GROMACS .gro file of C-alpha atoms in nm:
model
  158
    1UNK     CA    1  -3.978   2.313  -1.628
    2UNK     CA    2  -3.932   2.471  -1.317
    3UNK     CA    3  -3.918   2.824  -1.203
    4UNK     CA    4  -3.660   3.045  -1.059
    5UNK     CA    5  -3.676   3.365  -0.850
    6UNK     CA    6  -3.449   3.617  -0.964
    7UNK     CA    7  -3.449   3.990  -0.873
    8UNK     CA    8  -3.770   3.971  -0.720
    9UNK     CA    9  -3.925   3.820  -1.034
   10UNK     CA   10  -4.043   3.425  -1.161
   11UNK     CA   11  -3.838   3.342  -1.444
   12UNK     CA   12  -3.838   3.020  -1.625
   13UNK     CA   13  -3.554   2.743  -1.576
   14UNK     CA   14  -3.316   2.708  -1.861
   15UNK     CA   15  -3.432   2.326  -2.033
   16UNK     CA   16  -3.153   2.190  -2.248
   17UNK     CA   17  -3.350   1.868  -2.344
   18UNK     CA   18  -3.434   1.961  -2.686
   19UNK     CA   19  -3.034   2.024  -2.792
   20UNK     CA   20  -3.005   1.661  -2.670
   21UNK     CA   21  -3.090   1.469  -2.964
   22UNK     CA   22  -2.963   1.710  -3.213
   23UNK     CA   23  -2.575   1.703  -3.002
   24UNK     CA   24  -2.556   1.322  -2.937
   25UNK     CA   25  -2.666   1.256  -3.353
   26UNK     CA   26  -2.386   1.513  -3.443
   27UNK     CA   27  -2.084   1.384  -3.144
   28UNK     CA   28  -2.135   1.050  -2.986
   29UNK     CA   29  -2.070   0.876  -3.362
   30UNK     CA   30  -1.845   0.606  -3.240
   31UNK     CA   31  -1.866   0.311  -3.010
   32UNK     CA   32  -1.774   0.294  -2.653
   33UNK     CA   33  -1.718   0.052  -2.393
   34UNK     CA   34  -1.661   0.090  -2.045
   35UNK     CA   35  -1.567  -0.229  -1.830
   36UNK     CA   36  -1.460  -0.287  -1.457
   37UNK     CA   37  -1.172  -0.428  -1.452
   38UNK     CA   38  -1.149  -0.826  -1.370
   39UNK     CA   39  -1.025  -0.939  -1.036
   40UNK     CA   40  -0.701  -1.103  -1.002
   41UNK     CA   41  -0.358  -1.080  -1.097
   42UNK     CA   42  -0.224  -1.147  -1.448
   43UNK     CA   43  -0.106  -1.477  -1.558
   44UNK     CA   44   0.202  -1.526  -1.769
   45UNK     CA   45   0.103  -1.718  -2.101
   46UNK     CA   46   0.448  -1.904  -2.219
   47UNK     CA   47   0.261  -1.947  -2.572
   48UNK     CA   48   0.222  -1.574  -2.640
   49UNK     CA   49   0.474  -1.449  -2.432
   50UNK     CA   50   0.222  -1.203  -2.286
   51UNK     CA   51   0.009  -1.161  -1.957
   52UNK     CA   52  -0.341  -1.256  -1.977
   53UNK     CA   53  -0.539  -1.046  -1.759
   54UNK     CA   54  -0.841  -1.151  -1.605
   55UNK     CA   55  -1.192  -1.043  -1.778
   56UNK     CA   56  -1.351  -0.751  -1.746
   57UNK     CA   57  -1.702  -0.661  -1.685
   58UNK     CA   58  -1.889  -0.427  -1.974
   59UNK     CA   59  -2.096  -0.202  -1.769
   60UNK     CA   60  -2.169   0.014  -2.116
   61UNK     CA   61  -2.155  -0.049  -2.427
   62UNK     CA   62  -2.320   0.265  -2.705
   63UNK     CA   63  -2.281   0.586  -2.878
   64UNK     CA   64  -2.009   0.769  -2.700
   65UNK     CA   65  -1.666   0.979  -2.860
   66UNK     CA   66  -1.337   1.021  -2.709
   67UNK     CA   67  -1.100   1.339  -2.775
   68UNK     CA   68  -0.827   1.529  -2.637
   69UNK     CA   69  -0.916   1.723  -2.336
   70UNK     CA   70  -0.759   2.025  -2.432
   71UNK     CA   71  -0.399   2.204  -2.463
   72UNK     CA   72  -0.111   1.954  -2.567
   73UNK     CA   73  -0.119   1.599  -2.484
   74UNK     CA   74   0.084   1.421  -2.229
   75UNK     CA   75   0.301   1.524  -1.946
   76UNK     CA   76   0.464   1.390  -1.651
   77UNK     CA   77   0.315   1.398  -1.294
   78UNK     CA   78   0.578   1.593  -1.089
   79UNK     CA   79   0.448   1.462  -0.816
   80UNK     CA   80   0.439   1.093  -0.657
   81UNK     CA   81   0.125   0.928  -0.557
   82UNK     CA   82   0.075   0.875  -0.193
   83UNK     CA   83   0.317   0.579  -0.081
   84UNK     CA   84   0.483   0.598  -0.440
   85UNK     CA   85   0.870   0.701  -0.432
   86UNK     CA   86   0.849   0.774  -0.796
   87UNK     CA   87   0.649   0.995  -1.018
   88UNK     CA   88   0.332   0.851  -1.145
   89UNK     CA   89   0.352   0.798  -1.554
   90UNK     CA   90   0.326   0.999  -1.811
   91UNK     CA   91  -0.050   1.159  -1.827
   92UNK     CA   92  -0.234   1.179  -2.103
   93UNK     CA   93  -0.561   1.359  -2.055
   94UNK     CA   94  -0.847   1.287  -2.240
   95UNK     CA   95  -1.236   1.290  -2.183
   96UNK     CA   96  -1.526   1.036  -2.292
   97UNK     CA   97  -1.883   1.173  -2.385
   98UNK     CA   98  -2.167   0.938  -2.338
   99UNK     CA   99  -2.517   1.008  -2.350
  100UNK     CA  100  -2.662   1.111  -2.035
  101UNK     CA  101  -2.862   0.758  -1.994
  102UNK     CA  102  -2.539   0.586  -1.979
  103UNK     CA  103  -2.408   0.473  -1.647
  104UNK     CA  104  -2.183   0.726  -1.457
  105UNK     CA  105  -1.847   0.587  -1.485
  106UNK     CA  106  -1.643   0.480  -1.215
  107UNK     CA  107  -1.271   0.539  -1.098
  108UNK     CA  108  -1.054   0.299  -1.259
  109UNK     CA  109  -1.290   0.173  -1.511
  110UNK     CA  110  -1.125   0.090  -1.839
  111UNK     CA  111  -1.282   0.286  -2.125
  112UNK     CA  112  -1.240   0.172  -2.498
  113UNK     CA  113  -1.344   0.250  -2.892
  114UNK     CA  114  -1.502  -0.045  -3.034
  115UNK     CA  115  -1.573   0.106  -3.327
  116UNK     CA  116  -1.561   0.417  -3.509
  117UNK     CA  117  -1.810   0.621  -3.753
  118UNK     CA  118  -1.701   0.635  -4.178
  119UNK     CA  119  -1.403   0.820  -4.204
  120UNK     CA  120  -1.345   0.825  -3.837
  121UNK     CA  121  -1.010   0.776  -3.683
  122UNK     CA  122  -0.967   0.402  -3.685
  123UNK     CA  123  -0.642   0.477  -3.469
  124UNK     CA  124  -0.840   0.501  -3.126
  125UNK     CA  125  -0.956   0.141  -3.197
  126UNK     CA  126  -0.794  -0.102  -2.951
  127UNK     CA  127  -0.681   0.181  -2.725
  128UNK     CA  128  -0.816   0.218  -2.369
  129UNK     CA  129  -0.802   0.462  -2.132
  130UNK     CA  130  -0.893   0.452  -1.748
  131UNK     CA  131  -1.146   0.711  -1.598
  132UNK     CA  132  -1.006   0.947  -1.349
  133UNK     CA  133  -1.284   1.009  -1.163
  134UNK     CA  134  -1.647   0.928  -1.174
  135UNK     CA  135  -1.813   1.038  -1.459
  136UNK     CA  136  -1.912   1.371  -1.442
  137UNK     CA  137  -2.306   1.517  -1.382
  138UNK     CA  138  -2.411   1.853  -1.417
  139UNK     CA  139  -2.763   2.045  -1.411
  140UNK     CA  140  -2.734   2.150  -1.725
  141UNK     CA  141  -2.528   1.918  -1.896
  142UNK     CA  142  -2.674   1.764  -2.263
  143UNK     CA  143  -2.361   1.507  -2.270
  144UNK     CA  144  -2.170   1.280  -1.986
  145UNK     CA  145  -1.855   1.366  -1.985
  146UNK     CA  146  -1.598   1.114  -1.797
  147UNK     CA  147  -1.196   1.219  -1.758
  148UNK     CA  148  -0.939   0.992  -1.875
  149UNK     CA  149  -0.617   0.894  -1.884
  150UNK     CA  150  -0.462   0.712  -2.144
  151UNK     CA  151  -0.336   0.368  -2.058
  152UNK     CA  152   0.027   0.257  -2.146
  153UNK     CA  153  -0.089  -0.069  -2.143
  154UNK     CA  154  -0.355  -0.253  -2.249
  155UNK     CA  155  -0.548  -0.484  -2.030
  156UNK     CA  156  -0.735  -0.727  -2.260
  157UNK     CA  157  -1.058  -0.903  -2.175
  158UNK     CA  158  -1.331  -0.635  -2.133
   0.00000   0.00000   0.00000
């Protein structure tokens, strides 16, 4: 643990490592994937009637939770993406915690529940999401937590 100089005197650094195992045992009670997504374009299947899209890469699979990021949920962008006429989709904000030995996320990765914990919700299973940004890091973070946007449609595969 290192020191820090404040007012003239030593002090010592503020360690969260010991709230770690205590906050992941009591949060990150479900299962989480996150996956690149495959390379190419969709494919039509006449059998199904749906697109198959190509398959994704797991780049984590472990404890994690998903949950609202606040305030209400969804909204509309009022503002188009660079070189989009149109406003982006609705936005439905959202944030993944993962331990801090998992990966750091990366934009556009599709995140997913796997499974839940007993008596979780088994709603969020099958849903996916796709992180915002890279997942986030902090000096004295004791969680990672990732931004996401809910996905209006699912890209099977990862």
């Amino acid at each position: 643990m290192g020191a820090i100089c404040w007012g003239g005197g030593l002090m010592a650094g503020l360690d969260l490592s010991a709230l770690v195992p205590m906050v992941e045992g009591m949060i990150l009670l479900d299962t989480l994937r996150f996956s690149r997504p495959g390379t190419g374009q969709p494919v039509f299947n006449d059998a199904t009637g749906e697109y198959d899209y190509p398959v994704a890469q797991t780049v984590y699979e472990g404890p994690g939770a998903v949950q609202a990021a606040g305030g209400a949920l969804g909204g509309v962008s009022v503002v188009p993406l660079p070189n989009l006429p149109w406003t982006d989709e609705t936005r439905s904000p959202y944030r993944a915690l993962t331990p801090l030995s998992a990966p750091v996320a990366e934009r556009d990765m599709i995140v997913s529940v796997v499974a839940v914990h007993p008596g979780g919700d088994t709603a969020l299973i099958g849903r996916q999401w796709r992180a915002q940004d890279p997942g986030g890091a902090g000096t004295l973070g004791v969680v990672r937590i990732t931004a996401l946007d809910q996905m209006q449609q699912n890209q099977d595969g990862a």
